mmCIF file of C-alpha atoms and ligand atoms in Angstrom:
data_model
loop_
_atom_site.group_PDB
_atom_site.id
_atom_site.type_symbol
_atom_site.label_atom_id
_atom_site.label_comp_id
_atom_site.label_asym_id
_atom_site.label_seq_id
_atom_site.Cartn_x
_atom_site.Cartn_y
_atom_site.Cartn_z
ATOM 1 C CA MET A 1 0.000 0.000 0.000
ATOM 2 C CA ARG A 2 1.198 3.496 -0.781
ATOM 3 C CA ILE A 3 0.393 6.377 1.586
ATOM 4 C CA SER A 4 1.453 9.946 0.812
ATOM 5 C CA VAL A 5 1.035 13.139 2.774
ATOM 6 C CA VAL A 6 1.391 16.757 1.725
ATOM 7 C CA THR A 7 1.923 19.266 4.520
ATOM 8 C CA ILE A 8 3.732 22.481 5.416
ATOM 9 C CA PHE A 9 5.297 20.640 8.400
ATOM 10 C CA PRO A 10 6.827 17.442 7.005
ATOM 11 C CA GLU A 11 9.039 17.025 10.091
ATOM 12 C CA MET A 12 5.982 16.297 12.227
ATOM 13 C CA PHE A 13 5.679 12.930 10.500
ATOM 14 C CA ASP A 14 9.083 11.836 11.846
ATOM 15 C CA ALA A 15 7.143 10.996 15.006
ATOM 16 C CA LEU A 16 5.082 8.477 13.041
ATOM 17 C CA LYS A 17 8.001 6.968 11.097
ATOM 18 C CA CYS A 18 10.358 6.620 14.038
ATOM 19 C CA CYS A 19 8.826 3.869 16.073
ATOM 20 C CA GLY A 20 6.825 0.794 16.717
ATOM 21 C CA VAL A 21 4.419 -1.055 14.481
ATOM 22 C CA PHE A 22 4.323 1.631 11.767
ATOM 23 C CA ARG A 23 8.116 1.773 11.488
ATOM 24 C CA ARG A 24 8.254 -1.999 11.056
ATOM 25 C CA ALA A 25 5.579 -1.814 8.330
ATOM 26 C CA LEU A 26 7.800 0.685 6.468
ATOM 27 C CA GLU A 27 10.951 -1.386 6.931
ATOM 28 C CA SER A 28 9.279 -4.563 5.696
ATOM 29 C CA GLY A 29 7.945 -2.725 2.627
ATOM 30 C CA ILE A 30 4.279 -3.490 3.377
ATOM 31 C CA ILE A 31 3.610 0.252 3.447
ATOM 32 C CA ASP A 32 5.338 2.761 1.182
ATOM 33 C CA PHE A 33 5.071 6.086 3.035
ATOM 34 C CA MET A 34 6.052 9.459 1.559
ATOM 35 C CA VAL A 35 5.790 12.952 3.003
ATOM 36 C CA PHE A 36 5.900 16.010 0.720
ATOM 37 C CA ASN A 37 6.353 19.687 1.537
ATOM 38 C CA LEU A 38 3.493 21.795 0.170
ATOM 39 C CA ARG A 39 5.900 24.745 -0.186
ATOM 40 C CA ASP A 40 7.757 22.835 -2.914
ATOM 41 C CA PHE A 41 4.608 23.090 -5.027
ATOM 42 C CA THR A 42 4.126 26.864 -4.891
ATOM 43 C CA ASP A 43 4.546 29.005 -8.019
ATOM 44 C CA ASP A 44 6.056 32.128 -6.430
ATOM 45 C CA ARG A 45 9.568 32.964 -5.308
ATOM 46 C CA HIS A 46 8.612 33.187 -1.637
ATOM 47 C CA HIS A 47 6.794 29.847 -1.511
ATOM 48 C CA VAL A 48 3.657 31.382 -0.075
ATOM 49 C CA VAL A 49 1.004 28.818 0.891
ATOM 50 C CA ASP A 50 -1.648 31.079 2.452
ATOM 51 C CA ASP A 51 -3.456 34.323 1.692
ATOM 52 C CA TYR A 52 -6.127 36.691 3.024
ATOM 53 C CA PRO A 53 -9.735 35.508 2.767
ATOM 54 C CA PHE A 54 -11.970 37.065 0.110
ATOM 55 C CA GLY A 55 -14.876 38.724 1.894
ATOM 56 C CA GLY A 56 -12.749 39.485 4.915
ATOM 57 C CA GLY A 57 -12.630 37.863 8.307
ATOM 58 C CA PRO A 58 -9.909 36.687 10.660
ATOM 59 C CA GLY A 59 -7.045 34.395 9.817
ATOM 60 C CA MET A 60 -5.560 33.122 6.598
ATOM 61 C CA VAL A 61 -6.722 30.613 4.012
ATOM 62 C CA MET A 62 -4.525 27.959 2.426
ATOM 63 C CA LYS A 63 -4.100 28.688 -1.278
ATOM 64 C CA VAL A 64 -5.581 26.421 -3.924
ATOM 65 C CA GLU A 65 -2.687 26.293 -6.449
ATOM 66 C CA PRO A 66 -0.089 24.390 -4.361
ATOM 67 C CA PHE A 67 -2.532 21.531 -3.724
ATOM 68 C CA TYR A 68 -3.425 21.223 -7.429
ATOM 69 C CA ASN A 69 0.247 21.501 -8.432
ATOM 70 C CA PHE A 70 1.036 18.725 -5.987
ATOM 71 C CA MET A 71 -1.730 16.424 -7.266
ATOM 72 C CA ASP A 72 -0.751 17.054 -10.912
ATOM 73 C CA TRP A 73 2.843 16.169 -10.106
ATOM 74 C CA TYR A 74 1.825 13.177 -7.973
ATOM 75 C CA LYS A 75 -0.381 11.718 -10.726
ATOM 76 C CA SER A 76 2.271 12.236 -13.387
ATOM 77 C CA LYS A 77 4.911 10.594 -11.222
ATOM 78 C CA PHE A 78 2.894 7.630 -10.011
ATOM 79 C CA SER A 79 0.436 7.537 -12.948
ATOM 80 C CA SER A 80 -2.310 6.489 -10.627
ATOM 81 C CA ASN A 81 -5.726 7.291 -9.280
ATOM 82 C CA PRO A 82 -5.192 7.692 -5.525
ATOM 83 C CA PHE A 83 -7.947 8.078 -2.942
ATOM 84 C CA VAL A 84 -7.539 11.676 -1.732
ATOM 85 C CA ILE A 85 -8.357 12.720 1.831
ATOM 86 C CA LEU A 86 -8.495 16.244 3.248
ATOM 87 C CA THR A 87 -8.068 16.546 7.019
ATOM 88 C CA THR A 88 -10.537 19.070 8.424
ATOM 89 C CA PRO A 89 -12.659 19.431 11.567
ATOM 90 C CA GLN A 90 -15.601 19.789 9.128
ATOM 91 C CA GLY A 91 -15.031 16.269 7.822
ATOM 92 C CA LYS A 92 -16.858 13.020 8.390
ATOM 93 C CA ARG A 93 -15.845 11.420 11.689
ATOM 94 C CA PHE A 94 -13.007 8.911 11.408
ATOM 95 C CA ASN A 95 -13.546 5.608 13.252
ATOM 96 C CA SER A 96 -12.573 1.950 13.127
ATOM 97 C CA ASP A 97 -14.911 1.216 10.190
ATOM 98 C CA VAL A 98 -13.450 4.075 8.147
ATOM 99 C CA ALA A 99 -9.945 2.841 9.047
ATOM 100 C CA ARG A 100 -10.773 -0.634 7.770
ATOM 101 C CA GLN A 101 -12.226 0.733 4.500
ATOM 102 C CA LEU A 102 -9.192 2.966 3.884
ATOM 103 C CA ALA A 103 -6.847 0.038 4.551
ATOM 104 C CA GLU A 104 -8.334 -1.674 1.476
ATOM 105 C CA LYS A 105 -7.251 1.132 -0.892
ATOM 106 C CA GLU A 106 -4.130 0.684 -3.010
ATOM 107 C CA GLU A 107 -3.056 4.290 -2.713
ATOM 108 C CA LEU A 108 -3.975 7.084 -0.279
ATOM 109 C CA VAL A 109 -3.060 10.772 -0.334
ATOM 110 C CA PHE A 110 -3.607 12.947 2.753
ATOM 111 C CA LEU A 111 -3.818 16.704 2.220
ATOM 112 C CA CYS A 112 -3.192 18.414 5.574
ATOM 113 C CA GLY A 113 -5.191 21.561 6.186
ATOM 114 C CA ARG A 114 -3.809 24.358 8.379
ATOM 115 C CA TYR A 115 -4.717 27.827 9.562
ATOM 116 C CA GLU A 116 -8.375 28.846 9.504
ATOM 117 C CA GLY A 117 -9.148 26.743 6.488
ATOM 118 C CA VAL A 118 -8.401 25.675 2.950
ATOM 119 C CA ASP A 119 -9.668 27.340 -0.243
ATOM 120 C CA GLU A 120 -12.969 25.582 -1.000
ATOM 121 C CA ARG A 121 -11.807 24.680 -4.524
ATOM 122 C CA VAL A 122 -9.342 22.206 -3.008
ATOM 123 C CA VAL A 123 -12.367 20.210 -1.825
ATOM 124 C CA ASN A 124 -13.376 19.641 -5.484
ATOM 125 C CA MET A 125 -10.500 17.233 -6.059
ATOM 126 C CA VAL A 126 -10.858 15.431 -2.740
ATOM 127 C CA ASP A 127 -12.602 12.063 -2.343
ATOM 128 C CA GLU A 128 -13.315 12.416 1.372
ATOM 129 C CA GLU A 129 -12.999 15.053 4.111
ATOM 130 C CA LEU A 130 -12.200 13.440 7.465
ATOM 131 C CA SER A 131 -12.043 14.622 11.086
ATOM 132 C CA ILE A 132 -10.853 12.698 14.144
ATOM 133 C CA GLY A 133 -13.216 14.278 16.665
ATOM 134 C CA ASP A 134 -15.165 17.269 17.876
ATOM 135 C CA TYR A 135 -12.327 19.614 18.782
ATOM 136 C CA VAL A 136 -10.128 21.893 16.706
ATOM 137 C CA LEU A 137 -6.443 21.193 16.071
ATOM 138 C CA SER A 138 -4.232 23.940 14.647
ATOM 139 C CA GLY A 139 -3.536 21.673 11.725
ATOM 140 C CA GLY A 140 -4.443 18.346 10.204
ATOM 141 C CA GLU A 141 -1.016 16.764 10.696
ATOM 142 C CA LEU A 142 -1.704 15.094 14.041
ATOM 143 C CA ALA A 143 -5.104 13.983 12.770
ATOM 144 C CA ALA A 144 -3.522 12.494 9.622
ATOM 145 C CA MET A 145 -1.009 10.634 11.794
ATOM 146 C CA VAL A 146 -3.794 9.255 13.967
ATOM 147 C CA MET A 147 -5.691 8.042 10.896
ATOM 148 C CA ILE A 148 -2.610 6.582 9.178
ATOM 149 C CA GLU A 149 -1.493 4.747 12.322
ATOM 150 C CA ALA A 150 -4.984 3.349 12.927
ATOM 151 C CA LEU A 151 -5.661 2.260 9.327
ATOM 152 C CA SER A 152 -2.237 0.661 8.897
ATOM 153 C CA ARG A 153 -3.188 -1.818 11.631
ATOM 154 C CA PHE A 154 -5.808 -3.200 9.228
ATOM 155 C CA VAL A 155 -3.320 -3.673 6.371
ATOM 156 C CA PRO A 156 -2.567 -7.411 6.143
ATOM 157 C CA GLY A 157 0.881 -8.244 7.522
ATOM 158 C CA VAL A 158 1.347 -5.048 9.531
ATOM 159 C CA LEU A 159 0.489 -6.731 12.822
ATOM 160 C CA GLY A 160 2.398 -9.896 13.589
ATOM 161 C CA ASP A 161 -0.629 -11.378 15.280
ATOM 162 C CA GLU A 162 -3.594 -10.783 12.959
ATOM 163 C CA ASP A 163 -5.952 -11.108 15.915
ATOM 164 C CA SER A 164 -4.681 -7.904 17.499
ATOM 165 C CA SER A 165 -6.574 -5.770 14.976
ATOM 166 C CA ARG A 166 -9.752 -7.294 16.355
ATOM 167 C CA ASP A 167 -9.357 -5.464 19.657
ATOM 168 C CA SER A 168 -11.594 -2.668 20.960
ATOM 169 C CA PHE A 169 -14.311 -1.558 18.516
ATOM 170 C CA TYR A 170 -13.738 -4.261 15.953
ATOM 171 C CA ASN A 171 -16.776 -6.108 17.222
ATOM 172 C CA GLU A 172 -18.180 -3.258 19.245
ATOM 173 C CA LEU A 173 -17.096 -4.423 22.700
ATOM 174 C CA LEU A 174 -14.317 -2.745 24.671
ATOM 175 C CA ASP A 175 -11.274 -4.777 25.634
ATOM 176 C CA HIS A 176 -10.923 -6.782 28.866
ATOM 177 C CA SER A 177 -8.248 -6.050 31.495
ATOM 178 C CA HIS A 178 -4.657 -7.248 31.100
ATOM 179 C CA TYR A 179 -2.117 -8.342 33.717
ATOM 180 C CA THR A 180 1.460 -9.548 33.723
ATOM 181 C CA ARG A 181 3.910 -10.392 36.525
ATOM 182 C CA PRO A 182 4.076 -9.846 39.469
ATOM 183 C CA ARG A 183 0.981 -11.600 40.814
ATOM 184 C CA GLU A 184 0.713 -9.008 43.556
ATOM 185 C CA PHE A 185 1.928 -5.391 43.490
ATOM 186 C CA ARG A 186 1.452 -3.029 46.460
ATOM 187 C CA GLY A 187 -1.518 -5.067 47.614
ATOM 188 C CA MET A 188 -3.153 -5.135 44.161
ATOM 189 C CA LYS A 189 -3.741 -8.726 43.079
ATOM 190 C CA VAL A 190 -4.162 -10.359 39.693
ATOM 191 C CA PRO A 191 -7.656 -11.963 39.565
ATOM 192 C CA ASP A 192 -7.448 -15.588 40.696
ATOM 193 C CA VAL A 193 -9.202 -16.977 37.634
ATOM 194 C CA LEU A 194 -6.297 -15.846 35.392
ATOM 195 C CA LEU A 195 -3.786 -17.849 37.444
ATOM 196 C CA LYS A 196 -5.569 -21.188 37.484
ATOM 197 C CA GLY A 197 -5.301 -22.227 33.834
ATOM 198 C CA ASP A 198 -8.991 -23.068 33.239
ATOM 199 C CA HIS A 199 -9.178 -21.599 29.751
ATOM 200 C CA GLU A 200 -12.942 -21.903 29.405
ATOM 201 C CA LYS A 201 -13.356 -19.908 32.640
ATOM 202 C CA ILE A 202 -10.795 -17.344 31.544
ATOM 203 C CA ARG A 203 -12.704 -16.830 28.302
ATOM 204 C CA LEU A 204 -15.955 -16.330 30.231
ATOM 205 C CA PHE A 205 -14.268 -13.969 32.720
ATOM 206 C CA ARG A 206 -12.827 -11.845 29.936
ATOM 207 C CA HIS A 207 -16.094 -11.745 28.060
ATOM 208 C CA MET A 208 -17.906 -10.660 31.231
ATOM 209 C CA GLU A 209 -15.374 -7.880 31.697
ATOM 210 C CA ARG A 210 -15.818 -6.710 28.124
ATOM 211 C CA ILE A 211 -19.613 -6.661 28.461
ATOM 212 C CA LYS A 212 -19.485 -4.865 31.823
ATOM 213 C CA ARG A 213 -16.992 -2.256 30.623
ATOM 214 C CA THR A 214 -18.894 -1.573 27.435
ATOM 215 C CA ILE A 215 -22.204 -1.161 29.263
ATOM 216 C CA LEU A 216 -20.701 1.171 31.883
ATOM 217 C CA ARG A 217 -18.344 3.204 29.703
ATOM 218 C CA ARG A 218 -19.894 3.090 26.235
ATOM 219 C CA PRO A 219 -23.614 2.264 26.387
ATOM 220 C CA ASP A 220 -23.857 3.724 22.861
ATOM 221 C CA LEU A 221 -21.633 0.908 21.546
ATOM 222 C CA PHE A 222 -23.497 -1.732 23.516
ATOM 223 C CA LEU A 223 -26.882 -0.613 22.167
ATOM 224 C CA LYS A 224 -25.605 -1.094 18.605
ATOM 225 C CA ARG A 225 -24.581 -4.690 19.257
ATOM 226 C CA ASP A 226 -26.537 -7.781 18.220
ATOM 227 C CA LEU A 227 -26.168 -9.989 21.301
ATOM 228 C CA ASN A 228 -24.757 -13.456 20.571
ATOM 229 C CA LEU A 229 -24.945 -16.558 22.770
ATOM 230 C CA GLU A 230 -21.579 -15.744 24.421
ATOM 231 C CA ASP A 231 -22.850 -12.279 25.321
ATOM 232 C CA LYS A 232 -26.014 -13.684 26.874
ATOM 233 C CA LYS A 233 -24.085 -16.257 28.930
ATOM 234 C CA ALA A 234 -21.762 -13.514 30.163
ATOM 235 C CA ILE A 235 -24.706 -11.299 31.102
ATOM 236 C CA ILE A 236 -26.349 -14.188 33.034
ATOM 237 C CA GLN A 237 -23.133 -14.691 35.001
ATOM 238 C CA LEU A 238 -22.778 -10.964 35.627
ATOM 239 C CA VAL A 239 -26.310 -10.716 37.032
ATOM 240 C CA ARG A 240 -25.674 -13.809 39.211
ATOM 241 C CA LEU A 241 -22.518 -12.245 40.671
ATOM 242 C CA LEU A 242 -24.376 -8.979 41.192
ATOM 243 C CA ALA A 243 -27.168 -10.807 43.066
ATOM 244 C CA GLU A 244 -24.535 -12.417 45.301
ATOM 245 C CA GLY A 245 -22.953 -9.001 45.919
ATOM 246 C CA LYS A 246 -19.707 -10.045 44.208
ATOM 247 C CA LYS A 247 -17.376 -8.371 41.731
ATOM 248 C CA VAL A 248 -16.323 -9.850 38.389
ATOM 249 C CA GLU A 249 -12.779 -10.307 39.785
ATOM 250 C CA GLU A 250 -14.211 -12.525 42.502
ATOM 251 C CA MET A 251 -15.533 -15.038 39.971
ATOM 252 C CA GLU A 252 -14.937 -18.578 41.217
HETATM 253 CL CL1 6GU B 301 -8.729 16.328 10.659
HETATM 254 N N1 6GU B 301 -8.088 18.738 11.480
HETATM 255 C C1 6GU B 301 -8.089 19.739 12.361
HETATM 256 N N2 6GU B 301 -7.447 20.873 12.063
HETATM 257 N N3 6GU B 301 -8.692 19.673 13.549
HETATM 258 C C2 6GU B 301 -9.314 18.522 13.817
HETATM 259 C C3 6GU B 301 -9.352 17.453 12.948
HETATM 260 C C4 6GU B 301 -8.714 17.584 11.745
HETATM 261 N N4 6GU B 301 -10.055 16.452 13.515
HETATM 262 C C5 6GU B 301 -10.439 16.914 14.699
HETATM 263 N N5 6GU B 301 -9.998 18.155 14.894
#
């Protein structure tokens, strides 16, 4: 998969390339990642990328020409038809489903918006405008990094263990708790059930935790879920424990 970004702050993407799962995906060649400086695609001597808004108002607007120059160059160089994304707080909300859909594309281009906005004519050559949440960032770079990191986890081969991409949100339940050694730390104990090696019980315990967490923290996710047999069994056990005045961690 090829992912390209155009931005006035290319250095910001060093943070994405430097480490972890994404770095390994680059090194193994599963993802071909390129970052371009929008200033290299300006027409004027001073490499100006923004200008005053027609009609007045505060702030600056990102100019249209550099984005079109970039896309013309990109298409001539890679002779392709990439899926083009503009990062903007006005965009459709990015989530796990969007990440999975984007991961299926051959070629993605992220245009990073900055300042108060981008000339509306840039939107004409964009396939999708995306936002990562209801707050304003000074620029789309961090948002693009969030999206790229999240979608790359759905690209086959990026995660060693394919199952790890099926964690929180994949099937609309939050994740269960995790523990490693030591068994006891400052009086805080690992739940007994995890130490006893009864794998059927461990599965039930974890499923109960996922159900309980999702109901308490994200009822919106839980309401969207079609309950399966496992869910119902976990709920029965949860209600039983509740009736006995016990916590999930006290499961026998
Ligand atoms: Cl994609 N861009 C900006 N500038 N702010 C945001 C955003 C994007 N998503 C949430 N806030």
